[in-house]
Coordinates of C-alpha atoms in Angstrom, one line a residue:
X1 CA 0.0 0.0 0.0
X2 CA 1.2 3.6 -0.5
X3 CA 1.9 5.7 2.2
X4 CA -1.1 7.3 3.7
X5 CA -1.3 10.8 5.9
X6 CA -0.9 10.3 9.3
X7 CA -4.1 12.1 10.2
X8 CA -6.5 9.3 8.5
X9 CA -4.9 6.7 10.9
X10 CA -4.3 8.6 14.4
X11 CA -8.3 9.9 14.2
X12 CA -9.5 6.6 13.3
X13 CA -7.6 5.6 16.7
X14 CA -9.4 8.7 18.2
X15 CA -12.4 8.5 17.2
X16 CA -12.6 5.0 18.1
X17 CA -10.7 4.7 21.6
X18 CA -8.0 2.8 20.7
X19 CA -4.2 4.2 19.9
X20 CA -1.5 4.2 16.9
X21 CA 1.7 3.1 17.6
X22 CA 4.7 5.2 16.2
X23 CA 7.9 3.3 16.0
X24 CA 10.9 4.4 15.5
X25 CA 12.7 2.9 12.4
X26 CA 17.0 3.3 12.4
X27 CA 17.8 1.1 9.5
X28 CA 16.3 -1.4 7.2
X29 CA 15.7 -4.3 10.1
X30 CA 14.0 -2.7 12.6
X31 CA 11.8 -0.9 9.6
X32 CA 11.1 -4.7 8.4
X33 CA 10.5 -5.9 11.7
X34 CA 7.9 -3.5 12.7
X35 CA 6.3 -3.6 9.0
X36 CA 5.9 -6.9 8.7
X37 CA 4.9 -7.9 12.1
X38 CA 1.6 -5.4 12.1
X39 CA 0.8 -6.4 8.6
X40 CA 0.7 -10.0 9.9
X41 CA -1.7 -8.1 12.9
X42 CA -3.7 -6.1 10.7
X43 CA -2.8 -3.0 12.7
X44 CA -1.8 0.5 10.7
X45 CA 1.3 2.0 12.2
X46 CA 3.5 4.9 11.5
X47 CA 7.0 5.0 11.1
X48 CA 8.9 7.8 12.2
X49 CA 12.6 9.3 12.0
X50 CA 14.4 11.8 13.8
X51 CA 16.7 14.1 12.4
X52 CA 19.8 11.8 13.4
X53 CA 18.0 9.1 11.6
X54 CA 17.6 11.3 8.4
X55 CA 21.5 11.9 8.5
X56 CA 22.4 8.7 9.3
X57 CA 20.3 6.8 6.0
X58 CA 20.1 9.9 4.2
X59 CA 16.9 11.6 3.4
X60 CA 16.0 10.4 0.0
X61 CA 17.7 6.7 0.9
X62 CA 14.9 7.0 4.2
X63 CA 11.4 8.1 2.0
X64 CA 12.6 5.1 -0.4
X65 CA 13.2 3.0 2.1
X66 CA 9.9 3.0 3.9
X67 CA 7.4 3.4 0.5
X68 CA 9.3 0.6 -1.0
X69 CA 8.4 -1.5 3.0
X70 CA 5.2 0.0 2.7
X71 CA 4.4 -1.1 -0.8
X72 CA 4.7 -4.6 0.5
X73 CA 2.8 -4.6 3.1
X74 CA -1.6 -4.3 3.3
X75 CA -2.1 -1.9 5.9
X76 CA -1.7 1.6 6.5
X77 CA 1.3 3.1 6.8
X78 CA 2.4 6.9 7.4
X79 CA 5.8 8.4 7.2
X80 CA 6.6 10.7 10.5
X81 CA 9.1 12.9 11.3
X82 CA 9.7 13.1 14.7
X83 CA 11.4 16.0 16.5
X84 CA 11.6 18.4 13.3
X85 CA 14.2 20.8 14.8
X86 CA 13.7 23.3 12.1
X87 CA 11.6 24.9 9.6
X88 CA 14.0 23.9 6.9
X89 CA 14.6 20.3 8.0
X90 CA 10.8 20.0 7.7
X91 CA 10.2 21.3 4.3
X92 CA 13.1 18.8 3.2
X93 CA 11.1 16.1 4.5
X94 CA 7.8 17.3 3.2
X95 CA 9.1 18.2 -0.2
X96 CA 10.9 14.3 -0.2
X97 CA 7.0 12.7 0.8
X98 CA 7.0 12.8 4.5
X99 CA 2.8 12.5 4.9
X100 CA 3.5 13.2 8.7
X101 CA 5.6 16.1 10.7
X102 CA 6.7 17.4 13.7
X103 CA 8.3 20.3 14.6
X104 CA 9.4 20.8 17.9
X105 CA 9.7 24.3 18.9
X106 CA 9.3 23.2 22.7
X107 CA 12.7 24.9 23.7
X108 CA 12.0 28.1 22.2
X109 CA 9.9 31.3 24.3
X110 CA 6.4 30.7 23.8
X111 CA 5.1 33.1 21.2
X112 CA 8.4 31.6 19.1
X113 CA 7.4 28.3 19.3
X114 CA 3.8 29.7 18.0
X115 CA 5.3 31.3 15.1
X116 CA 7.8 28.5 14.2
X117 CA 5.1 26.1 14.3
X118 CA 2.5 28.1 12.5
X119 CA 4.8 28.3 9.7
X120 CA 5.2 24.4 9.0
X121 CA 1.2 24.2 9.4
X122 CA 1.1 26.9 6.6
X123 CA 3.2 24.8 4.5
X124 CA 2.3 21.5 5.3
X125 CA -1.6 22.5 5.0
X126 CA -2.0 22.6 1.3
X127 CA -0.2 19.1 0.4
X128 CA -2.6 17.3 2.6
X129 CA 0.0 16.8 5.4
X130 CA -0.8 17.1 8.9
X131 CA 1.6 18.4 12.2
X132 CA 2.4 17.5 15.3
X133 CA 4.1 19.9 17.8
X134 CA 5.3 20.0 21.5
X135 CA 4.4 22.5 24.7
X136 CA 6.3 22.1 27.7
X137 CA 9.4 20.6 28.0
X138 CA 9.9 16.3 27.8
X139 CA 12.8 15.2 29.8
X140 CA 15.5 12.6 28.8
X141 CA 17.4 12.2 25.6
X142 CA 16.6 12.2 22.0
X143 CA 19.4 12.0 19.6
X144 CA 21.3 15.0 20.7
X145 CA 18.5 16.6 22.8
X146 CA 19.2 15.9 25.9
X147 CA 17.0 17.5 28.9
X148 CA 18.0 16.6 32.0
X149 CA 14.8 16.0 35.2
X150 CA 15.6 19.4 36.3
X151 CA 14.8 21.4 33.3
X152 CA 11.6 19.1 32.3
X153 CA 8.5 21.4 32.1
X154 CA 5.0 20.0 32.4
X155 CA 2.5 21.7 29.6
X156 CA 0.2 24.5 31.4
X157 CA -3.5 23.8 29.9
X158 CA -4.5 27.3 29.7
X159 CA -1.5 27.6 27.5
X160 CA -1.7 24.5 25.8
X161 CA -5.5 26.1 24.9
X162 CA -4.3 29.1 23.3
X163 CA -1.0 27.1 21.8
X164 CA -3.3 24.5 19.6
X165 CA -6.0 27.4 18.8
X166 CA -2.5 29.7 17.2
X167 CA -1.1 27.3 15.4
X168 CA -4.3 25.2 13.9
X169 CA -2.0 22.0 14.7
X170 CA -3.4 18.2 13.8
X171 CA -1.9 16.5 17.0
X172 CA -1.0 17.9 20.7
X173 CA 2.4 16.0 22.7
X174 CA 1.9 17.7 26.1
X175 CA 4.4 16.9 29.0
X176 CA 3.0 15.3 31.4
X177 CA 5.6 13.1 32.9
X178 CA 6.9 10.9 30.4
X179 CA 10.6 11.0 29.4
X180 CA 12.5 9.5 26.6
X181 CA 15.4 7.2 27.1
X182 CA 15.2 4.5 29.9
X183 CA 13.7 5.5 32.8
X184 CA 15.6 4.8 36.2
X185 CA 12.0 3.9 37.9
X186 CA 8.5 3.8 36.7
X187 CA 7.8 7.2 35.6
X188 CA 5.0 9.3 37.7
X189 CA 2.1 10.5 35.1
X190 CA 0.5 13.5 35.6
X191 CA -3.4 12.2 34.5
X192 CA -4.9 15.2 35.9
X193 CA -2.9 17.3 33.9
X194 CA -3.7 15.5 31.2
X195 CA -7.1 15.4 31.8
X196 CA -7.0 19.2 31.9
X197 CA -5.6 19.6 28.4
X198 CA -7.9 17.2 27.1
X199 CA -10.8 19.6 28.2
X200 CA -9.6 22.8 26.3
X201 CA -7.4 20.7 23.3
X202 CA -10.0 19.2 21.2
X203 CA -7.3 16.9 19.5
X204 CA -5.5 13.9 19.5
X205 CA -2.9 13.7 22.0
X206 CA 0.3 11.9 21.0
X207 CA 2.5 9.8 24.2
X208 CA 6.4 10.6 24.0
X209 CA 8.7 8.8 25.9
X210 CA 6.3 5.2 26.0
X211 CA 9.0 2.6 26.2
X212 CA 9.1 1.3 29.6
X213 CA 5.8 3.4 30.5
X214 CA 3.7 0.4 32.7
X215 CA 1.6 -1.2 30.7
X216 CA -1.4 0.2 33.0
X217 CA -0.4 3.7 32.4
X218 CA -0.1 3.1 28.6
X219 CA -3.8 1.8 29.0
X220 CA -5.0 5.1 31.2
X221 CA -3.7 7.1 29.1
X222 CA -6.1 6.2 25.9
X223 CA -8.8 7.1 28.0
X224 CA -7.7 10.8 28.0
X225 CA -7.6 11.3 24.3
X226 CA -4.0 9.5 23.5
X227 CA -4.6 8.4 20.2
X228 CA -0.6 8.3 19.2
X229 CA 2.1 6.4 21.3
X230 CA 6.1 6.3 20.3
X231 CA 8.3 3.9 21.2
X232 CA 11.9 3.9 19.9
X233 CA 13.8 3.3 23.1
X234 CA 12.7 -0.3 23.6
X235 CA 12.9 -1.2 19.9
X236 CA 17.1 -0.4 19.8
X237 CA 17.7 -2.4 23.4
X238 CA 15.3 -5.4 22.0
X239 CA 17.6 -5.4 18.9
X240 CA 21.1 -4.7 20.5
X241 CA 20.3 -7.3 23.5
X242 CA 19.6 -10.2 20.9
X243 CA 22.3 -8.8 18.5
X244 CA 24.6 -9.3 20.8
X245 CA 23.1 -12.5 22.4
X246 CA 23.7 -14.3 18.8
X247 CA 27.1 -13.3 18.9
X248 CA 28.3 -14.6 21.8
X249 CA 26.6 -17.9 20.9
X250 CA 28.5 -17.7 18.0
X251 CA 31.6 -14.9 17.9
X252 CA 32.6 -16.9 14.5
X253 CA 29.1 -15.6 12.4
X254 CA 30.3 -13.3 9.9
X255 CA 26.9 -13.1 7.7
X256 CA 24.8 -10.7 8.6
X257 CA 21.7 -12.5 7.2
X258 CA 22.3 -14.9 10.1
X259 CA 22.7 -12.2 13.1
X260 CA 20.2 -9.8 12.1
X261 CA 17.4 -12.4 11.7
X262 CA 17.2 -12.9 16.0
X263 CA 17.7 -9.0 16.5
X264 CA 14.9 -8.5 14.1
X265 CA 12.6 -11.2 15.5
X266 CA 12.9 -9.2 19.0
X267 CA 12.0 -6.1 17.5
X268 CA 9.0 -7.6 16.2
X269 CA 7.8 -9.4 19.0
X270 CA 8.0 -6.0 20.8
X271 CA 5.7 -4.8 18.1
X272 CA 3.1 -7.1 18.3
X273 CA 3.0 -6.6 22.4
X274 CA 2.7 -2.9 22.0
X275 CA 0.0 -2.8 19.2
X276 CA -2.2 -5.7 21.4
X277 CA -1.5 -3.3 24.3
X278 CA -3.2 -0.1 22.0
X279 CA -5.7 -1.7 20.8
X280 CA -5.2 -1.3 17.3
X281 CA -4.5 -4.6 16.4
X282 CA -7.3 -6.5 13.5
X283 CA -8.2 -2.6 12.1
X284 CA -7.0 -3.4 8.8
X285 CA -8.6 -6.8 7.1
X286 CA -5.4 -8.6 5.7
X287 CA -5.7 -11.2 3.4

């Protein structure tokens, strides 16, 4: 299937109180993995990159990449870029066939961020694309974003009011507790902050920071508009841990073919415990 806008998928999940997961795809295997795996679920996902991703694969080798995945698979699948960090880093993707964005203008003054983000919704608005964008401040780190507990600002409602209404954004990620990275102990979520926002934001709310979130949490959360969860942390330490695992089994294996295929079959087994845990499993009829 072609890629589809991210918007058709995350207000299907919305409007039908279940959640999309977003996973984060760093090369080839894990993109597979996850692809393949909801296919085989019937569940539409979206696949997202950061800006470290994009220079990693390169942009135009990362758009290929995925359509080419997404060709070969039957459901759904949207193209996300996750923690835009500029206006020009998200018209690159948009003009390669991103049909998702972010920008993250979370660090900057308020009425900034506003403007910053109003400009990618101006852009991204007439080729069908929607945006996501950030108020407050989500600890932990994110390629080189790094915010330490101490600097972590949860979203103020009243602002996060006037914030969506400015920018005429598709999706809200409020900071409300979760962190990205591994977290040190469960992480203490703020539901009645988040139920709040979901009073004066009339829109989907995406989850940052999910791997390791309890599974009850992740659950609670859907109830208070989450229609959009990421998880990236939990996808790289499921494919380094049985990486590595293979290797000392057998320190001789040379062929990637052969090391890859347990790394990637971790990955996916993730996947498939994450999309039962949204609900969003059986959506798509597969044949």
């Amino acid at each position: 299937m072609a890629l589809v806008s991210s918007r058709e998928i995350i207000y299907d999940a919305y409007q039908n109180n279940y959640a999309v997961g977003a996973f984060a795809a760093h090369n080839l295997e894990i993109l597979k993995a996850v692809c393949d795996r909801a296919n085989r679920l019937g569940a539409p996902i979206i696949i997202q990159t950061t800006p470290g991703t994009i220079n990693y694969l390169g942009l135009e080798r990362t758009v290929s990449m995925v359509k080419a995945t997404a060709e070969k698979v039957a459901i759904p699948v949207a193209l996300h870029l996750d923690h835009g960090d500029s206006f020009e880093t998200a018209m690159k993707c948009l003009r390669a066939g991103y049909t998702s964005i972010m920008i993250d203008g979370s660090h900057l003054a308020f009425e900034e961020n506003i403007k910053l983000v109003r400009s990618v919704v101006n852009a991204a608005l007439p080729m069908g694309v929607p945006v996501e964008a950030e108020l407050g401040t989500i600890g932990g780190v994110e390629d080189d974003l790094d915010v330490d507990e101490a600097n972590a600002m949860m979203t103020d409602p009243q602002s996060a009011k006037i914030f969506a209404e400015q920018t005429g954004i598709d999706f809200f990620a409020p900071a409300f507790g979760t962190a990205h990275g591994l977290y040190k102990k469960d992480p203490e979520l703020n539901f009645g902050l988040l139920g709040e926002i979901k009073k004066l934001v009339s829109l989907p709310i995406v989850m940052h920071g999910a791997s390791g979130v309890p599974d009850q949490d992740v659950i609670k959360a859907l109830s208070y508009g989450v229609a959009k969860v990421n998880f990236s942390t939990e996808l790289k330490v499921a494919f380094a841990t049985a990486l590595k695992g293979f290797l000392d089994i057998h320190p001789n294996e040379s062929d990637p073919r052969k090391y890859f295929v347990p790394a990637m079959e971790a990955v996916a087994d993730i996947v498939e415990k994450k999309i039962e845990l949204l609900g969003s499993s059986s959506r798509v009829a597969v044949k």
